[in-house]
mmCIF file of C-alpha atoms in Angstrom:
data_model
loop_
_atom_site.group_PDB
_atom_site.id
_atom_site.type_symbol
_atom_site.label_atom_id
_atom_site.label_comp_id
_atom_site.label_asym_id
_atom_site.label_seq_id
_atom_site.Cartn_x
_atom_site.Cartn_y
_atom_site.Cartn_z
ATOM 1 C CA THR A 226 33.705 20.296 16.278
ATOM 2 C CA THR A 227 29.932 20.507 16.074
ATOM 3 C CA ASP A 228 29.663 23.648 13.934
ATOM 4 C CA GLY A 229 30.744 22.068 10.646
ATOM 5 C CA SER A 230 34.322 23.368 10.793
ATOM 6 C CA ASP A 231 37.405 21.156 10.489
ATOM 7 C CA PRO A 232 38.878 20.208 13.888
ATOM 8 C CA SER A 233 42.541 20.446 14.762
ATOM 9 C CA GLN A 234 44.719 20.679 17.859
ATOM 10 C CA THR A 235 43.761 24.344 18.113
ATOM 11 C CA VAL A 236 40.196 24.264 16.750
ATOM 12 C CA GLY A 237 37.433 22.380 18.512
ATOM 13 C CA THR A 238 36.961 20.667 21.863
ATOM 14 C CA ILE A 239 38.612 17.596 23.362
ATOM 15 C CA TYR A 240 35.753 15.228 24.122
ATOM 16 C CA THR A 241 36.042 12.742 26.969
ATOM 17 C CA ALA A 242 32.338 12.029 27.418
ATOM 18 C CA PRO A 243 29.314 11.339 25.169
ATOM 19 C CA ILE A 244 28.219 14.291 23.036
ATOM 20 C CA PRO A 245 24.526 15.207 23.434
ATOM 21 C CA VAL A 246 22.805 15.880 20.101
ATOM 22 C CA SER A 247 19.193 17.054 19.906
ATOM 23 C CA THR A 248 19.133 19.140 16.704
ATOM 24 C CA ASN A 249 20.521 18.708 13.193
ATOM 25 C CA THR A 250 24.268 18.502 13.806
ATOM 26 C CA THR A 251 27.446 17.656 11.903
ATOM 27 C CA ILE A 252 30.194 16.260 14.137
ATOM 28 C CA ARG A 253 33.760 16.217 12.823
ATOM 29 C CA ALA A 254 36.577 14.576 14.726
ATOM 30 C CA ILE A 255 40.328 14.060 14.393
ATOM 31 C CA ALA A 256 42.696 12.041 16.585
ATOM 32 C CA TYR A 257 46.198 12.980 17.701
ATOM 33 C CA ALA A 258 48.774 10.787 19.438
ATOM 34 C CA ALA A 259 52.415 11.410 20.219
ATOM 35 C CA GLY A 260 54.708 9.877 17.625
ATOM 36 C CA TYR A 261 51.926 9.411 15.027
ATOM 37 C CA ASP A 262 50.567 11.451 12.154
ATOM 38 C CA PRO A 263 47.103 12.943 12.801
ATOM 39 C CA SER A 264 44.202 10.769 11.710
ATOM 40 C CA ILE A 265 41.967 11.719 8.846
ATOM 41 C CA ILE A 266 38.954 13.850 9.762
ATOM 42 C CA MET A 267 35.865 11.700 10.307
ATOM 43 C CA GLU A 268 32.365 13.082 9.983
ATOM 44 C CA ALA A 269 28.929 12.073 11.227
ATOM 45 C CA VAL A 270 25.748 13.912 10.239
ATOM 46 C CA TYR A 271 22.769 13.692 12.594
ATOM 47 C CA SER A 272 19.382 14.717 11.190
ATOM 48 C CA PHE A 273 16.165 14.946 13.168
ATOM 49 C CA THR A 274 12.787 14.724 11.494
ATOM 50 C CA ILE A 275 10.209 17.443 12.008
ATOM 51 C CA PRO A 276 6.748 15.988 12.690
ATOM 52 C CA ILE A 277 3.975 17.460 10.522
ATOM 53 C CA SER A 278 0.353 16.518 11.104
ATOM 54 C CA ASP A 279 -1.226 17.117 7.674
ATOM 55 C CA ILE A 280 -0.375 17.815 4.048
ATOM 56 C CA ALA A 281 -1.517 21.461 4.033
ATOM 57 C CA THR A 282 0.921 22.186 6.869
ATOM 58 C CA LEU A 283 3.614 20.168 5.096
ATOM 59 C CA ARG A 284 3.221 22.226 1.924
ATOM 60 C CA ALA A 285 3.919 25.403 3.899
ATOM 61 C CA GLN A 286 7.315 24.246 5.200
ATOM 62 C CA VAL A 287 10.822 25.224 4.069
ATOM 63 C CA THR A 288 12.113 23.367 1.006
ATOM 64 C CA GLY A 289 15.502 21.674 0.673
ATOM 65 C CA SER A 290 17.137 18.441 1.768
ATOM 66 C CA GLY A 291 18.345 19.999 5.022
ATOM 67 C CA ASN A 292 14.840 19.851 6.475
ATOM 68 C CA ILE A 293 13.399 16.351 6.901
ATOM 69 C CA TYR A 294 9.680 16.134 7.660
ATOM 70 C CA SER A 295 7.611 13.193 8.869
ATOM 71 C CA LEU A 296 3.929 13.247 7.937
ATOM 72 C CA THR A 297 2.353 11.848 11.092
ATOM 73 C CA GLY A 298 -1.217 11.780 9.777
ATOM 74 C CA GLU A 299 -2.661 9.278 7.316
ATOM 75 C CA ALA A 300 -2.453 10.121 3.620
ATOM 76 C CA VAL A 301 -4.422 8.238 0.977
ATOM 77 C CA LEU A 302 -2.706 7.074 -2.201
ATOM 78 C CA THR A 303 -4.776 8.253 -5.179
ATOM 79 C CA TYR A 304 -2.359 7.483 -8.046
ATOM 80 C CA GLN A 305 0.998 5.806 -8.631
ATOM 81 C CA ASN A 306 3.266 5.287 -11.616
ATOM 82 C CA ALA A 307 6.485 3.317 -12.056
ATOM 83 C CA ASN A 308 8.042 6.327 -13.784
ATOM 84 C CA ARG A 309 10.230 7.854 -11.026
ATOM 85 C CA ASN A 310 8.120 5.799 -8.560
ATOM 86 C CA THR A 311 5.643 8.662 -8.560
ATOM 87 C CA LYS A 312 2.856 8.652 -5.998
ATOM 88 C CA TYR A 313 0.057 11.130 -5.346
ATOM 89 C CA ILE A 314 -1.225 11.331 -1.785
ATOM 90 C CA GLN A 315 -4.073 13.305 -0.288
ATOM 91 C CA ASP A 316 -5.723 13.957 3.058
ATOM 92 C CA ALA A 317 -8.613 16.151 4.157
ATOM 93 C CA THR A 318 -6.462 19.288 3.942
ATOM 94 C CA ALA A 319 -4.461 19.058 0.694
ATOM 95 C CA ALA A 320 -2.456 16.795 -1.627
ATOM 96 C CA ILE A 321 1.146 16.430 -2.740
ATOM 97 C CA VAL A 322 3.247 14.516 -5.277
ATOM 98 C CA ILE A 323 5.847 12.040 -4.030
ATOM 99 C CA ASP A 324 8.879 11.935 -6.340
ATOM 100 C CA ASP A 325 10.833 8.810 -5.379
ATOM 101 C CA ASN A 326 13.359 8.422 -8.176
ATOM 102 C CA SER A 327 15.786 6.723 -5.753
ATOM 103 C CA GLY A 328 13.197 4.098 -4.783
ATOM 104 C CA ASN A 329 13.409 4.757 -1.041
ATOM 105 C CA ILE A 330 9.815 3.600 -0.603
ATOM 106 C CA SER A 331 10.120 -0.168 -1.032
ATOM 107 C CA THR A 332 6.697 -1.211 0.289
ATOM 108 C CA THR A 333 4.093 -2.031 -2.367
ATOM 109 C CA TYR A 334 0.794 -0.182 -2.000
ATOM 110 C CA ASN A 335 -2.594 -0.431 -3.655
ATOM 111 C CA LEU A 336 -4.578 2.595 -4.724
ATOM 112 C CA TYR A 337 -6.551 4.084 -1.829
ATOM 113 C CA ASP A 338 -4.272 2.610 0.810
ATOM 114 C CA SER A 339 -3.500 4.987 3.655
ATOM 115 C CA ILE A 340 0.147 5.553 4.480
ATOM 116 C CA THR A 341 1.349 6.983 7.787
ATOM 117 C CA GLY A 342 4.780 8.351 8.604
ATOM 118 C CA ILE A 343 6.063 9.275 5.151
ATOM 119 C CA THR A 344 9.405 10.984 5.780
ATOM 120 C CA GLY A 345 11.302 13.201 3.373
ATOM 121 C CA TYR A 346 12.035 16.718 2.211
ATOM 122 C CA LEU A 347 10.303 19.230 -0.034
ATOM 123 C CA ASN A 348 11.641 19.977 -3.499
ATOM 124 C CA PRO A 349 10.149 22.612 -5.828
ATOM 125 C CA TYR A 350 10.353 21.481 -9.452
ATOM 126 C CA ASN A 351 9.253 23.925 -12.155
ATOM 127 C CA GLY A 352 6.482 25.255 -9.957
ATOM 128 C CA LEU A 353 5.352 21.831 -8.692
ATOM 129 C CA LEU A 354 6.045 21.083 -5.025
ATOM 130 C CA GLN A 355 7.353 17.539 -4.598
ATOM 131 C CA PHE A 356 7.858 15.434 -1.461
ATOM 132 C CA VAL A 357 11.057 13.393 -1.817
ATOM 133 C CA PRO A 358 11.089 10.399 0.580
ATOM 134 C CA VAL A 359 14.232 9.371 2.454
ATOM 135 C CA ALA A 360 12.905 6.174 4.074
ATOM 136 C CA ASP A 361 10.267 3.492 3.650
ATOM 137 C CA PRO A 362 7.171 4.186 5.792
ATOM 138 C CA GLY A 363 6.207 0.514 5.964
ATOM 139 C CA ALA A 364 2.892 -1.263 5.551
ATOM 140 C CA ALA A 365 -0.327 0.580 4.790
ATOM 141 C CA THR A 366 -2.256 1.611 7.884
ATOM 142 C CA SER A 367 -5.647 1.160 6.196
ATOM 143 C CA SER A 368 -7.022 0.093 2.825
ATOM 144 C CA ASN A 369 -9.972 0.652 0.473
ATOM 145 C CA ASN A 370 -10.378 4.270 1.513
ATOM 146 C CA VAL A 371 -12.679 6.540 -0.467
ATOM 147 C CA VAL A 372 -11.513 9.834 -1.952
ATOM 148 C CA VAL A 373 -14.334 11.738 -3.644
ATOM 149 C CA PRO A 374 -12.940 13.872 -6.481
ATOM 150 C CA GLU A 375 -13.659 17.552 -5.909
ATOM 151 C CA VAL A 376 -15.797 18.977 -8.727
ATOM 152 C CA ARG A 377 -13.911 21.952 -10.150
ATOM 153 C CA THR A 378 -13.741 24.173 -13.183
ATOM 154 C CA LEU A 379 -10.400 24.460 -14.907
ATOM 155 C CA ALA A 380 -10.264 28.225 -14.384
ATOM 156 C CA SER A 381 -10.640 27.843 -10.618
ATOM 157 C CA LEU A 382 -7.466 25.802 -10.111
ATOM 158 C CA THR A 383 -4.600 27.357 -8.137
ATOM 159 C CA SER A 384 -1.270 26.224 -6.705
ATOM 160 C CA ALA A 385 -3.065 25.204 -3.516
ATOM 161 C CA ASP A 386 -4.815 22.477 -5.547
ATOM 162 C CA GLN A 387 -1.601 20.767 -6.690
ATOM 163 C CA ALA A 388 -1.883 16.946 -6.753
ATOM 164 C CA LYS A 389 -5.596 16.930 -5.814
ATOM 165 C CA LEU A 390 -7.926 14.412 -7.363
ATOM 166 C CA ILE A 391 -10.629 16.446 -9.118
ATOM 167 C CA LYS A 392 -13.500 16.053 -11.550
ATOM 168 C CA VAL A 393 -14.089 18.458 -14.435
ATOM 169 C CA MET A 394 -17.530 18.447 -16.014
ATOM 170 C CA GLY A 395 -17.943 18.939 -19.766
ATOM 171 C CA ALA A 396 -14.223 18.751 -20.569
ATOM 172 C CA THR A 397 -13.177 18.769 -24.225
ATOM 173 C CA ILE A 398 -9.792 17.177 -25.001
ATOM 174 C CA THR A 399 -7.956 17.959 -28.237
ATOM 175 C CA HIS A 400 -4.558 17.469 -29.851
ATOM 176 C CA ALA A 401 -3.244 18.958 -33.074
ATOM 177 C CA THR A 402 -2.268 15.609 -34.618
ATOM 178 C CA MET A 403 -3.066 12.684 -32.291
ATOM 179 C CA THR A 404 -6.335 10.778 -32.297
ATOM 180 C CA GLN A 405 -5.366 8.385 -29.486
ATOM 181 C CA PHE A 406 -3.738 8.826 -26.110
ATOM 182 C CA PRO A 407 -0.025 7.911 -26.304
ATOM 183 C CA SER A 408 1.895 5.579 -24.000
ATOM 184 C CA TYR A 409 4.345 8.365 -23.133
ATOM 185 C CA ALA A 410 3.949 11.713 -21.415
ATOM 186 C CA THR A 411 2.833 14.498 -23.711
ATOM 187 C CA ASN A 412 0.826 17.722 -23.673
ATOM 188 C CA MET A 413 -2.732 17.982 -24.944
ATOM 189 C CA ASN A 414 -5.323 20.713 -24.688
ATOM 190 C CA VAL A 415 -8.383 20.603 -22.482
ATOM 191 C CA SER A 416 -11.157 23.146 -22.085
ATOM 192 C CA ASP A 417 -14.440 23.537 -20.248
ATOM 193 C CA SER A 418 -17.067 26.243 -19.935
ATOM 194 C CA SER A 419 -14.717 28.304 -17.724
ATOM 195 C CA ILE A 420 -11.598 28.454 -19.891
ATOM 196 C CA PRO A 421 -10.791 28.002 -23.603
ATOM 197 C CA SER A 422 -7.551 26.092 -23.137
ATOM 198 C CA LEU A 423 -5.440 24.450 -20.423
ATOM 199 C CA THR A 424 -2.631 21.906 -20.736
ATOM 200 C CA LEU A 425 -3.564 18.290 -20.092
ATOM 201 C CA ARG A 426 -0.351 16.357 -19.381
ATOM 202 C CA THR A 427 -0.648 12.608 -19.904
ATOM 203 C CA PHE A 428 1.235 10.134 -17.726
ATOM 204 C CA PRO A 429 3.444 7.442 -19.291
ATOM 205 C CA ASN A 430 2.334 3.787 -19.340
ATOM 206 C CA THR A 431 -1.287 4.281 -18.341
ATOM 207 C CA ASP A 432 -4.359 2.127 -18.884
ATOM 208 C CA TYR A 433 -5.862 4.781 -21.164
ATOM 209 C CA ALA A 434 -2.864 4.681 -23.546
ATOM 210 C CA GLY A 435 -3.981 3.588 -27.001
ATOM 211 C CA THR A 436 -7.625 4.562 -26.488
ATOM 212 C CA ASP A 437 -9.328 7.146 -28.678
ATOM 213 C CA ILE A 438 -9.348 10.774 -27.629
ATOM 214 C CA PRO A 439 -13.069 11.445 -27.133
ATOM 215 C CA LEU A 440 -14.681 13.681 -29.727
ATOM 216 C CA GLU A 441 -17.420 14.898 -27.391
ATOM 217 C CA PRO A 442 -17.148 16.643 -23.997
ATOM 218 C CA VAL A 443 -16.561 14.201 -21.132
ATOM 219 C CA THR A 444 -16.466 14.117 -17.358
ATOM 220 C CA LEU A 445 -12.707 14.149 -16.702
ATOM 221 C CA THR A 446 -11.312 12.705 -13.473
ATOM 222 C CA CYS A 447 -7.735 13.935 -13.161
ATOM 223 C CA LEU A 448 -4.967 15.214 -10.914
ATOM 224 C CA VAL A 449 -3.923 18.858 -10.683
ATOM 225 C CA GLY A 450 -0.421 19.761 -11.847
ATOM 226 C CA GLN A 451 1.565 22.911 -12.439
ATOM 227 C CA PHE A 452 4.410 23.903 -14.747
ATOM 228 C CA ASN A 453 6.091 27.129 -13.726
ATOM 229 C CA THR A 454 3.157 29.538 -13.272
ATOM 230 C CA SER A 455 0.666 27.614 -15.441
ATOM 231 C CA MET A 456 -1.828 25.202 -13.937
ATOM 232 C CA GLN A 457 -2.256 21.815 -15.611
ATOM 233 C CA VAL A 458 -4.262 18.629 -15.164
#
């Protein structure tokens, strides 16, 4: 059978020639022979990747592991963290977070490397759209690329800005009890002239861990996040 149902002597087709497969297909097969018990049902799942040219188009696709997309255009790595093998990638159209908890990307990349052919599926997680890779895309296709952070106000951020590298001018960072950035992920408050408070979510194991939270407004270079309906940086 090629429709996902269990085959039997009365269900399915007897195949005597190769089976053409050009779309996502599950083939199930069973063998019968006179004087023998039927074999167990064997299954093969064939998945075809859907080529997508840029990240903005990728973000508009259907979510779920049943749809595997291959990003055919170059995407620049703007941030990475060993926690869940997280990577942030961006092109001229948009950005997206790679959540690779299974470690399917085995190639080591440097910041601002370009990666071509990242293949995976889309997974919404508490409002944040994640790209979950299913294979290793291989060596970087270019290095030392330049991504200029987009200057934004906190109030202007929307879901379309998820994972973008941005710069916020005159940002004030506060925490009720902490005076230094921790080595683990936690929530802080950040404000600018456009909004009195937004959540700043720190990453674990960063180079700013252990440094003092600035007392004066700063120019904040950060990545855009989202938790449910609330924007974060």
